[in-house]
XYZ file of C-alpha atoms in Angstrom:
665
model
C -2.527 -35.730 11.618
C -5.138 -33.703 9.674
C -4.640 -29.851 9.093
C -7.556 -28.921 11.363
C -7.370 -31.444 14.146
C -5.465 -29.131 16.473
C -8.099 -26.426 16.485
C -9.267 -25.927 20.179
C -6.122 -27.657 21.514
C -3.974 -26.001 24.058
C -0.214 -25.077 23.706
C 0.775 -23.991 27.090
C -1.322 -21.139 28.109
C -2.478 -20.617 24.557
C -5.486 -22.020 22.606
C -5.324 -22.836 18.950
C -8.354 -20.887 17.576
C -8.038 -21.164 13.774
C -6.039 -22.880 11.062
C -4.197 -20.331 8.979
C -2.428 -22.444 6.388
C 0.015 -25.121 5.635
C 3.351 -25.149 3.947
C 6.140 -27.725 3.102
C 7.563 -27.316 6.682
C 4.418 -27.290 8.870
C 0.955 -26.069 9.691
C 0.283 -22.622 11.030
C -2.473 -21.853 13.579
C -3.841 -18.649 15.155
C -3.359 -19.012 18.881
C -4.834 -16.902 21.596
C -3.996 -16.078 25.172
C -7.555 -16.158 26.627
C -7.039 -13.797 29.589
C -5.929 -10.922 27.474
C -7.045 -11.890 23.965
C -3.485 -11.360 22.637
C -2.964 -13.481 19.461
C 0.023 -15.374 18.129
C 0.943 -17.596 15.186
C 2.130 -21.090 16.034
C 3.913 -23.207 13.371
C 3.616 -26.879 14.076
C 6.286 -29.014 12.436
C 4.615 -31.754 10.058
C 4.791 -35.229 11.815
C 6.808 -36.869 8.989
C 9.557 -34.209 9.506
C 9.197 -34.308 13.283
C 9.982 -38.056 13.344
C 13.408 -37.294 12.010
C 15.847 -36.358 14.897
C 18.193 -34.420 12.568
C 15.229 -32.136 11.320
C 13.865 -31.654 14.933
C 17.278 -30.458 16.008
C 17.665 -28.162 13.021
C 14.210 -26.758 13.824
C 15.168 -25.943 17.304
C 18.626 -24.539 16.509
C 17.202 -22.197 13.777
C 14.579 -21.033 16.209
C 17.332 -20.302 18.857
C 19.115 -18.179 16.296
C 15.892 -16.380 15.124
C 14.925 -15.386 18.647
C 17.744 -12.871 18.676
C 16.454 -11.290 15.400
C 14.189 -8.299 16.537
C 13.212 -5.952 13.791
C 10.043 -4.084 13.072
C 9.795 -5.624 9.578
C 10.316 -9.204 10.679
C 7.594 -11.434 12.216
C 9.345 -12.118 15.536
C 10.155 -15.658 16.628
C 9.358 -15.899 20.432
C 9.854 -19.360 21.459
C 10.253 -23.100 20.237
C 9.191 -26.145 22.306
C 7.170 -29.359 22.018
C 3.479 -28.838 21.656
C 0.387 -31.044 21.115
C 1.446 -34.631 20.681
C 5.008 -33.675 21.248
C 5.387 -31.947 17.756
C 7.861 -29.176 17.828
C 6.137 -25.855 17.666
C 7.441 -22.449 16.830
C 5.728 -19.445 18.528
C 5.835 -16.336 16.437
C 4.318 -12.835 16.225
C 1.037 -12.940 14.302
C 1.358 -10.877 11.140
C -2.306 -9.927 10.484
C -2.334 -8.443 7.047
C -2.314 -9.123 3.183
C 0.404 -11.042 1.409
C 2.090 -9.169 -1.415
C 0.672 -11.758 -3.942
C -2.808 -10.554 -3.193
C -2.198 -6.860 -3.548
C -3.790 -5.126 -6.692
C -1.017 -4.879 -9.269
C 0.661 -2.948 -10.709
C 1.289 -0.634 -7.791
C 2.387 3.076 -8.186
C 6.243 3.136 -8.313
C 6.518 5.106 -5.014
C 4.233 2.641 -3.185
C 6.153 -0.451 -4.574
C 9.546 1.070 -3.608
C 8.176 1.829 -0.131
C 7.061 -1.829 0.426
C 10.214 -3.186 -1.208
C 12.566 -1.002 0.997
C 10.921 -2.158 4.269
C 11.355 -5.786 3.169
C 15.045 -5.033 2.382
C 15.535 -3.415 5.803
C 14.427 -6.709 7.351
C 16.725 -8.739 5.170
C 19.589 -6.385 5.732
C 19.078 -6.836 9.598
C 18.938 -10.654 9.244
C 22.015 -10.881 7.070
C 23.988 -8.749 9.609
C 23.294 -11.595 12.151
C 24.311 -14.257 9.430
C 20.646 -15.316 8.928
C 19.690 -15.902 5.314
C 16.149 -16.477 3.988
C 16.619 -18.213 0.633
C 12.917 -18.546 -0.009
C 11.612 -14.963 -0.189
C 8.476 -14.647 -2.334
C 5.487 -12.651 -2.658
C 3.580 -14.971 -0.352
C 5.775 -14.631 2.678
C 5.840 -10.816 2.616
C 2.874 -9.404 4.368
C 1.524 -5.831 4.576
C 0.093 -5.142 7.984
C -0.733 -1.993 9.976
C 1.082 -0.978 13.193
C -0.611 0.431 16.330
C -0.624 3.873 14.894
C -2.253 2.800 11.625
C 0.947 3.081 9.493
C 1.534 0.357 6.929
C 4.301 -2.101 7.903
C 5.804 -4.921 5.990
C 6.488 -8.130 7.873
C 8.899 -10.844 6.452
C 7.789 -14.342 7.360
C 9.423 -17.700 7.411
C 13.120 -16.990 8.149
C 14.922 -20.314 8.748
C 12.326 -22.478 6.927
C 14.492 -23.009 3.731
C 17.419 -24.021 5.873
C 15.256 -26.646 7.801
C 13.869 -28.017 4.603
C 17.101 -28.222 2.976
C 18.604 -30.168 5.963
C 15.778 -32.610 5.396
C 16.973 -33.634 1.777
C 18.748 -36.994 1.631
C 21.959 -37.432 -0.240
C 20.174 -39.150 -2.955
C 17.682 -36.259 -3.397
C 20.609 -33.822 -3.466
C 22.450 -35.855 -6.139
C 19.260 -35.781 -8.271
C 19.353 -31.947 -8.214
C 16.519 -31.384 -5.708
C 16.304 -27.739 -4.514
C 14.030 -25.938 -1.946
C 12.153 -22.845 -3.012
C 9.295 -21.070 -4.710
C 10.012 -21.625 -8.382
C 9.449 -18.136 -9.693
C 11.631 -16.473 -7.005
C 14.664 -18.581 -6.499
C 17.978 -17.265 -7.937
C 19.791 -19.207 -10.782
C 22.504 -20.310 -8.455
C 19.936 -22.167 -6.461
C 18.614 -23.908 -9.378
C 22.047 -25.220 -10.428
C 23.124 -26.147 -6.969
C 25.988 -23.649 -6.754
C 27.119 -21.895 -3.602
C 24.354 -19.516 -2.389
C 24.796 -16.460 -0.174
C 22.813 -13.136 0.679
C 22.640 -12.155 -3.026
C 19.937 -14.892 -3.581
C 17.633 -12.859 -1.367
C 18.510 -9.709 -3.327
C 17.513 -11.576 -6.441
C 14.142 -12.742 -4.871
C 13.333 -9.374 -3.779
C 14.137 -8.038 -7.358
C 11.563 -10.518 -8.656
C 9.094 -9.237 -6.031
C 9.601 -5.628 -6.990
C 9.367 -6.349 -10.721
C 5.896 -8.236 -9.972
C 4.600 -5.190 -7.984
C 5.508 -2.758 -10.660
C 4.294 -4.719 -13.694
C 1.905 -7.479 -12.433
C 4.175 -9.942 -14.244
C 6.941 -12.168 -13.255
C 10.224 -11.430 -15.115
C 11.035 -14.968 -16.116
C 7.751 -16.782 -15.682
C 8.091 -19.917 -13.566
C 11.913 -20.244 -13.912
C 14.695 -18.719 -15.886
C 15.648 -19.517 -19.532
C 19.392 -19.082 -20.293
C 20.732 -15.406 -20.238
C 17.653 -13.835 -21.697
C 16.961 -10.398 -20.034
C 13.306 -9.702 -18.935
C 11.310 -6.745 -20.500
C 12.216 -3.593 -18.667
C 9.667 -2.644 -16.283
C 9.120 0.812 -17.751
C 8.243 -0.853 -21.061
C 5.482 -2.752 -19.425
C 4.249 0.077 -17.069
C 5.065 3.630 -18.546
C 4.608 4.988 -14.871
C 7.892 3.299 -13.949
C 10.893 5.646 -14.207
C 13.598 4.153 -16.450
C 16.237 4.468 -13.624
C 13.941 2.321 -11.401
C 13.965 -0.300 -14.181
C 17.695 -0.246 -14.114
C 17.930 -0.846 -10.485
C 15.611 -3.787 -10.533
C 17.254 -5.292 -13.449
C 20.590 -5.245 -11.706
C 19.006 -7.169 -8.682
C 17.792 -9.679 -11.367
C 21.218 -10.266 -12.874
C 21.764 -14.036 -13.595
C 25.288 -13.866 -12.153
C 25.463 -12.942 -8.395
C 28.556 -10.773 -8.936
C 26.482 -8.557 -11.299
C 23.844 -7.910 -8.669
C 23.931 -5.556 -5.737
C 26.424 -6.860 -3.228
C 24.017 -6.785 -0.429
C 20.441 -5.711 0.727
C 21.677 -2.311 2.004
C 22.966 -1.336 -1.374
C 19.835 -2.447 -3.161
C 17.765 -0.447 -0.640
C 19.762 2.655 -0.959
C 19.670 2.463 -4.877
C 15.883 2.243 -4.657
C 15.602 5.240 -2.189
C 18.027 7.262 -4.211
C 16.292 6.904 -7.531
C 13.002 7.814 -6.120
C 14.126 10.860 -4.065
C 12.807 14.181 -5.544
C 15.785 15.974 -4.118
C 18.102 14.265 -6.535
C 16.148 15.555 -9.552
C 18.738 17.903 -10.861
C 21.658 15.574 -10.325
C 19.720 12.776 -11.960
C 18.865 14.647 -15.131
C 22.621 15.878 -15.219
C 23.802 12.127 -14.986
C 21.192 10.589 -17.337
C 18.567 9.734 -14.742
C 14.881 10.431 -15.283
C 12.610 13.033 -13.474
C 11.645 12.378 -9.849
C 8.446 10.982 -8.762
C 6.362 12.834 -6.131
C 5.691 10.823 -2.983
C 2.057 9.769 -2.469
C 0.151 9.554 0.679
C 0.046 6.117 2.237
C -2.831 3.826 1.573
C -3.874 1.578 4.457
C -4.873 -1.915 3.444
C -7.181 -3.702 5.845
C -7.620 -7.571 5.783
C -10.921 -9.093 6.646
C -10.735 -11.006 9.875
C -12.153 -14.141 8.297
C -9.644 -14.048 5.426
C -6.420 -15.718 6.411
C -3.137 -14.752 4.605
C -2.167 -17.249 1.896
C 1.379 -18.618 1.778
C 2.965 -20.074 -1.363
C 4.234 -23.485 -0.351
C 7.922 -24.053 -0.832
C 8.292 -26.662 -3.508
C 10.765 -29.512 -3.973
C 11.814 -29.308 -7.681
C 13.290 -32.044 -9.852
C 15.216 -30.988 -12.968
C 13.030 -33.432 -15.041
C 9.702 -31.666 -13.908
C 7.920 -29.926 -16.576
C 4.643 -27.761 -16.675
C 1.709 -30.250 -17.056
C -0.487 -30.230 -20.060
C -3.696 -28.190 -19.600
C -4.151 -25.087 -17.507
C -4.673 -26.937 -14.222
C -1.535 -26.962 -12.021
C 1.992 -25.449 -11.770
C 4.396 -27.913 -10.180
C 1.496 -29.688 -8.611
C 0.018 -26.462 -7.194
C -3.660 -25.826 -8.117
C -4.603 -22.637 -9.890
C -8.128 -21.430 -9.133
C -10.280 -20.881 -12.257
C -11.975 -17.983 -10.697
C -10.836 -15.310 -8.266
C -7.075 -16.173 -8.708
C -4.678 -14.087 -6.898
C -2.458 -11.761 -8.992
C 0.466 -13.818 -8.475
C -1.352 -16.952 -9.729
C -2.609 -15.063 -12.575
C 0.947 -13.933 -13.544
C 2.040 -17.626 -13.240
C -0.841 -18.849 -15.330
C -0.143 -16.396 -18.063
C 3.388 -17.837 -18.530
C 2.875 -21.508 -17.603
C 1.992 -22.666 -21.175
C 3.319 -19.870 -23.315
C 5.844 -20.748 -25.898
C 9.130 -19.053 -25.191
C 9.808 -16.355 -27.714
C 13.590 -16.433 -28.278
C 13.792 -14.458 -31.478
C 13.865 -10.763 -31.550
C 11.212 -8.893 -33.871
C 12.176 -6.957 -36.925
C 13.960 -3.714 -36.237
C 11.312 -0.876 -36.263
C 12.311 1.951 -33.970
C 14.655 4.539 -35.259
C 17.679 5.586 -33.156
C 17.799 8.925 -31.312
C 18.631 11.572 -33.660
C 22.303 12.505 -33.365
C 23.549 9.104 -32.109
C 26.549 7.777 -33.860
C 27.658 4.103 -33.420
C 30.802 2.381 -34.396
C 31.760 -1.350 -34.143
C 35.372 -2.583 -33.813
C 35.711 -5.382 -36.317
C 39.037 -7.136 -37.314
C 41.004 -4.426 -35.558
C 39.224 -1.377 -37.194
C 36.329 0.824 -36.254
C 33.212 0.639 -38.602
C 30.431 3.009 -38.425
C 26.984 1.508 -38.593
C 23.382 2.757 -38.700
C 21.744 1.763 -35.314
C 18.031 1.219 -34.463
C 15.913 -0.277 -31.881
C 18.222 1.030 -29.157
C 17.522 0.041 -25.550
C 19.594 -0.234 -22.175
C 20.238 -3.953 -23.296
C 21.623 -3.209 -26.773
C 20.691 -2.104 -30.369
C 20.341 -3.437 -33.876
C 23.213 -2.695 -36.382
C 22.381 -2.546 -40.124
C 25.185 -4.457 -41.847
C 26.362 -4.858 -45.489
C 28.080 -7.865 -46.574
C 29.015 -10.935 -44.365
C 27.393 -10.601 -41.049
C 29.743 -11.069 -37.962
C 29.241 -14.651 -36.411
C 26.739 -15.202 -33.762
C 28.217 -14.956 -30.202
C 31.072 -12.917 -31.511
C 32.156 -10.051 -29.013
C 32.759 -6.737 -30.696
C 33.942 -3.308 -29.372
C 31.091 -0.689 -29.326
C 31.520 2.991 -29.375
C 28.448 5.236 -28.784
C 28.488 9.096 -29.272
C 25.633 11.415 -28.354
C 25.575 15.280 -27.617
C 29.411 15.415 -27.295
C 29.840 12.408 -24.972
C 31.400 9.161 -25.968
C 31.223 5.806 -24.165
C 32.875 2.534 -25.159
C 31.929 -1.012 -24.157
C 31.681 -4.445 -25.567
C 28.709 -6.256 -27.222
C 27.758 -9.806 -28.210
C 26.065 -10.671 -31.584
C 22.879 -12.407 -30.362
C 20.832 -12.563 -33.571
C 21.096 -12.108 -37.311
C 18.569 -10.495 -39.715
C 19.459 -12.246 -42.797
C 19.040 -10.786 -46.229
C 15.928 -13.003 -46.940
C 14.377 -11.852 -43.528
C 15.270 -8.276 -44.263
C 13.459 -8.263 -47.667
C 10.378 -9.979 -46.079
C 10.226 -7.314 -43.398
C 11.238 -4.371 -45.486
C 14.283 -3.442 -43.384
C 18.080 -3.628 -43.609
C 20.030 -6.718 -42.951
C 22.181 -6.696 -39.938
C 22.627 -8.161 -36.386
C 21.224 -7.463 -32.931
C 24.052 -6.522 -30.413
C 23.571 -6.862 -26.651
C 25.865 -4.996 -24.319
C 28.197 -7.516 -22.695
C 28.135 -7.263 -18.822
C 26.988 -3.585 -18.968
C 27.699 -1.501 -15.886
C 24.895 0.689 -14.316
C 26.442 3.771 -15.511
C 26.206 2.722 -19.156
C 22.527 1.599 -18.751
C 21.694 4.948 -17.057
C 23.326 6.855 -19.882
C 21.587 4.988 -22.526
C 18.298 5.412 -20.603
C 18.850 9.257 -20.302
C 19.642 9.509 -24.004
C 16.423 7.760 -24.956
C 14.507 10.011 -22.489
C 16.132 13.173 -23.818
C 15.410 12.147 -27.508
C 11.739 11.427 -26.658
C 11.412 14.795 -24.904
C 13.044 16.647 -27.841
C 10.527 15.017 -30.180
C 7.469 15.757 -28.076
C 6.935 19.290 -27.099
C 5.548 19.847 -23.575
C 1.761 20.616 -23.475
C 0.452 23.790 -21.898
C -0.809 23.605 -18.378
C -4.507 22.630 -18.145
C -6.301 25.620 -16.396
C -9.169 23.636 -14.995
C -6.854 21.067 -13.514
C -4.646 23.752 -11.947
C -7.689 25.247 -10.096
C -8.758 21.757 -8.934
C -5.215 21.043 -7.639
C -5.014 24.391 -5.930
C -8.365 23.756 -3.899
C -7.140 20.258 -3.023
C -3.975 21.555 -1.749
C -5.891 23.432 0.977
C -7.067 20.060 2.412
C -3.891 18.212 2.056
C -3.810 16.850 5.669
C -7.576 16.173 5.993
C -9.248 13.196 4.254
C -12.678 14.377 5.446
C -12.138 17.778 3.835
C -10.623 16.291 0.718
C -13.786 14.243 0.145
C -16.111 17.125 1.400
C -17.549 14.815 3.999
C -18.855 15.502 7.524
C -16.917 13.960 10.506
C -19.931 11.799 11.210
C -20.681 10.684 7.614
C -21.711 7.028 7.201
C -19.456 4.675 5.291
C -21.698 4.615 2.251
C -21.299 8.330 1.744
C -17.604 7.993 2.221
C -17.346 5.367 -0.511
C -19.676 7.401 -2.694
C -17.786 10.635 -2.437
C -14.375 8.954 -2.994
C -15.746 7.148 -6.198
C -17.093 10.363 -7.515
C -13.785 12.182 -6.763
C -11.882 9.411 -8.616
C -14.233 9.544 -11.777
C -13.593 13.343 -11.791
C -9.905 12.882 -11.741
C -9.942 10.034 -14.232
C -11.330 12.481 -16.892
C -8.058 14.585 -16.621
C -5.769 11.523 -17.287
C -6.717 11.343 -20.949
C -5.902 15.074 -21.521
C -2.435 16.241 -22.751
C -0.741 17.509 -19.526
C 2.768 18.839 -18.901
C 4.828 16.135 -16.888
C 4.558 18.357 -13.636
C 0.681 18.432 -13.743
C 0.480 14.705 -14.532
C 2.654 13.888 -11.470
C 0.614 16.107 -9.243
C -2.557 14.623 -10.710
C -1.327 11.046 -9.830
C -0.272 12.213 -6.366
C -3.757 13.566 -5.837
C -5.332 10.320 -7.001
C -3.080 8.613 -4.394
C -4.432 10.965 -1.697
C -8.175 10.167 -2.620
C -7.419 6.480 -2.709
C -5.780 6.947 0.868
C -8.728 8.822 2.010
C -11.143 6.053 0.849
C -9.051 3.313 2.452
C -8.594 5.332 5.646
C -12.283 6.439 6.165
C -14.026 3.641 4.172
C -13.279 0.816 6.635
C -14.185 0.857 10.301
C -10.944 -0.266 11.814
C -8.638 2.088 9.870
C -11.176 5.025 10.431
C -11.214 4.317 14.145
C -7.453 4.750 14.410
C -7.677 7.907 12.454
C -10.495 9.344 14.312
C -9.056 8.563 17.656
C -6.080 10.663 17.003
C -8.251 13.297 15.615
C -10.617 13.350 18.531
C -13.520 12.775 16.290
C -16.094 11.016 18.609
C -18.918 11.145 16.039
C -16.852 9.354 13.508
C -15.896 6.727 16.129
C -19.526 6.267 16.911
C -20.044 5.433 13.271
C -17.331 2.737 13.412
C -18.816 1.162 16.472
C -22.392 1.306 14.880
C -21.029 -0.319 11.822
C -20.216 -3.471 13.987
C -16.416 -2.951 14.746
C -15.783 -5.778 17.242
C -14.368 -4.651 20.642
C -11.468 -7.195 20.381
C -10.235 -5.372 17.190
C -10.438 -1.969 18.766
C -8.614 -3.031 21.921
C -5.124 -3.338 20.372
C -5.559 0.177 18.968
C -6.569 1.552 22.230
C -3.657 -0.050 24.005
C -1.220 1.654 21.609
C -3.176 4.911 21.896
C -2.830 4.935 25.590
C 0.766 3.653 25.664
C 1.740 6.626 23.648
C -0.001 8.912 26.230
C 1.193 7.903 29.735
C -1.238 8.854 32.496
C -4.111 9.634 30.232
C -6.104 6.459 31.119
C -6.043 7.263 34.857
C -7.169 10.851 34.307
C -9.825 9.603 31.839
C -11.133 7.205 34.473
C -11.407 9.892 37.081
C -13.400 12.255 34.765
C -15.649 9.348 33.681
C -16.418 8.563 37.462
C -17.119 12.247 38.064
C -19.539 12.243 34.939
C -21.226 9.106 36.362
C -21.796 10.840 39.724
C -23.353 13.866 38.071
C -25.520 11.706 35.828
C -26.906 10.037 39.136
C -27.646 13.545 40.373
C -29.478 14.294 37.154
C -27.006 17.009 36.253
C -26.866 15.738 32.757
C -25.243 18.652 30.902
C -22.311 18.568 33.352
C -22.259 14.770 33.123
C -22.010 14.944 29.357
C -19.212 17.465 29.603
C -17.215 15.146 31.920
C -17.885 12.149 29.587
C -16.647 14.192 26.664
C -13.484 15.150 28.524
C -12.797 11.570 29.526
C -13.324 10.405 25.974
C -10.882 13.090 24.670
C -8.256 11.200 26.609
C -9.421 7.691 25.984
C -11.434 7.974 22.759
C -11.345 4.212 21.951
C -12.979 3.022 25.059
C -15.965 1.478 23.229
C -18.178 0.942 26.441
C -17.793 4.639 27.267
C -18.441 5.934 23.871
C -21.757 3.844 23.722
C -22.821 5.066 27.057
C -22.049 8.760 26.035
C -23.765 8.422 22.787
C -26.957 6.869 24.287
C -27.126 9.683 26.996
C -26.877 12.323 24.401
C -29.799 10.601 22.392
C -31.908 10.732 25.584
C -31.165 14.275 26.441
C -31.593 16.067 23.082
C -30.653 19.744 23.404
C -28.337 19.302 26.252
C -25.134 19.140 24.056
C -22.082 20.298 26.146
C -19.610 22.988 25.020
C -16.939 21.012 23.183
C -14.566 21.530 20.226
C -16.610 21.278 16.892
C -14.999 17.957 15.957
C -16.835 16.318 18.777
C -20.230 17.511 17.634
C -22.234 14.787 15.815
C -23.657 16.523 12.783
C -21.573 19.499 11.515
C -22.490 20.813 7.996
C -20.636 19.202 5.181
C -18.465 21.412 3.049
C -18.208 20.855 -0.687
C -15.451 18.688 -1.749
C -12.555 20.543 -3.491
C -12.754 17.813 -6.323
C -16.460 18.371 -7.092
C-alpha cells in the first residue's frame, strides 16, 4: 500500500486530506471532519505489521492505555479502530507545529529550559500512569501554539516503541536488535539491559544538550565512558550549573541520573530561577539568567512536521563510507535540518580519545593532594574541570585505571573524593609539548555537589582575574527607554498599529542590528544579561507581529481592528482564523450573542443610510468578536466608502495613528 494512496479516503466521518509522514510503525495522515473543519492526525499501521495478530493486539491495547493519558503537553490519543482496508488506525490530536529538530540552534538557555520542562511535565504525567516512551527524540517533540497564542510543547508517539519492540522475533532479539532513534536511546537500551523511566530522562538530556549547543553529546551513539564536552564550554551563554544538570541526565549508568522526570524538571527550574541567585552563589552555583519574552514559532501550513523514523539497529551495523546516509537514513545535501547537520558532523569524524596537552593553569589558591600507597602527596594541578584535572608527577606514574584518593582545598574549604587515572603524559610527550609529565585524573562517580563546587571555584577564579567593566552609558539610556514599552511590541518597534508586515520586519531587523553593535563592547554582567533579554523581546515582537496568524491572535486580545485588517489583507485563510476565534469566544461567554445583536443593529442602520451610527455599532460588535473575518471585511469596506464618517472609538481601533519613534532607534 503506497504512502499516498489513502489521501481522499474516509475513516468514519473523517476524510484523509494530506499525507504527513511515515515511520517504522505506520503512516500518518491529516484528517478533517468536513462539517466543522476540525483536524486530526490518524496513524495507519503498516500492512506488514497489521498482518500479525500479536502486533495488532498490542496496537489496540497500547491505544486503550493511552486514551487515559490527558495532558496539555501530550498529543492526545482519542480512539483506535479499523480504518480503510481494515488496517488498524489510531486517531490522535493534530499537533500543528515545528519539531525540535528544525528549531534554529543553539537556543537561549531560558528558552531551551522552558521547552524541556514542558516535555518533562508530559513524561512525568505518563510515567505516573506506568506509560514509558523509550523513543523520545528531537523529531517527536513538537512546538505548537495554543488557542491564546502561547507556545506549547507536544510529545508524540507514546506507545510506538512498545509496539515495535513487540514485533521483534526471538531471533532478532538474540541478534541484539533494539528499537529507537540512535542518537537518543540510553546505553542500557543499546546493551539490552532492563529499561525503566530513566531511559526517557536520558533521551531528554540529549535533547536539552542539542538545543543548547546545536550538537549531539555523543554523536550517533555512545563510546565507552567518555563524558561529552560541557555545554557551557561549547556555548558560553549556558550557565555552568545548567551544564551540570544536563550531564547528570546523560550519565551512562541509570543510577547516576535523576531518578525520575520530576526531579530532572525541578533541577532545571531551580538552576534558572532568578530568586535563587544569592543562594546559588553561596553554594557555588552561577549567576541567574533573566527570563526572556516568549517567541512564537509559526509553521507554514504546507510544511508538515518531520519525524525521525525509529530504526532497528544491529550491533554489526557501521556508518557507511561517504557522506550519504546514517543507518540507511538519507541526509540532504542542502537545507538539512539542524539535527541532521549535527549527525552529519559526527558521522565520519574519527573519535578523539586522547586528551590534549595540559595548558590551562589551575585557579590561584587551589591545593591538590593525592592519596598514593597510604600517604597524601601534594601535586601541581592544571586543566581543572568538573570532570577532573591534570596532576604533574615526578617519577613513576601511577598505573592507568588506578583509583586514587583526591583532596581539593580552596578558600578555606576542603573536599575529598576519588579519581581514576585515565591518561598518562609521558616524559617524551612532556618534552615535546613543553609541559610537565603527569597523569589526567577523572573524578570517579562525582556527586552533583562536587561538580557544583568545582564549577563555582572556576567561576570565582575567572571573575577574580577579570575586573568588571564599567556600565555603558549609551546602552543604559537605551535600556531605560525600552523598559517603558516592555508590554507593547508595537511601541518597542516604534510601529503603528496598522503597520504592514514589511514595515514590521524592517523595524525589527533595524533594532536587532542596533543591539548587535553593543554585544562586542565590554559590558558588566548585569548589562549583558539585560541586553540579551531585550534582544529576546525584539525577536518576540518580530515573531508575534511579523506573521499574520500570530499577529491576529495578539491584535484580537488588544482590540486592534486595523492590525487585524492587515492580517486578513495579507491572505490569512478563514479556516486558520476560526480556531483562534473559537478560543477567543470560549473565554468570553455571552460575547458572541451580544456581538451578533450589535451587528444586526448596525446592518439595520446601514439600510436606513445612518452610516455613522452603523459604523459605531459594527465597531462595538467587533470589539466583542474581533476575529469574525466576514464582519471585519464588511466594516473596512464601509469605512472606505464613507471617508470622513469615522465613529468615535478607542484610538487603537483607528486605522492610521501616527507612529512613534522606536526606543531602540
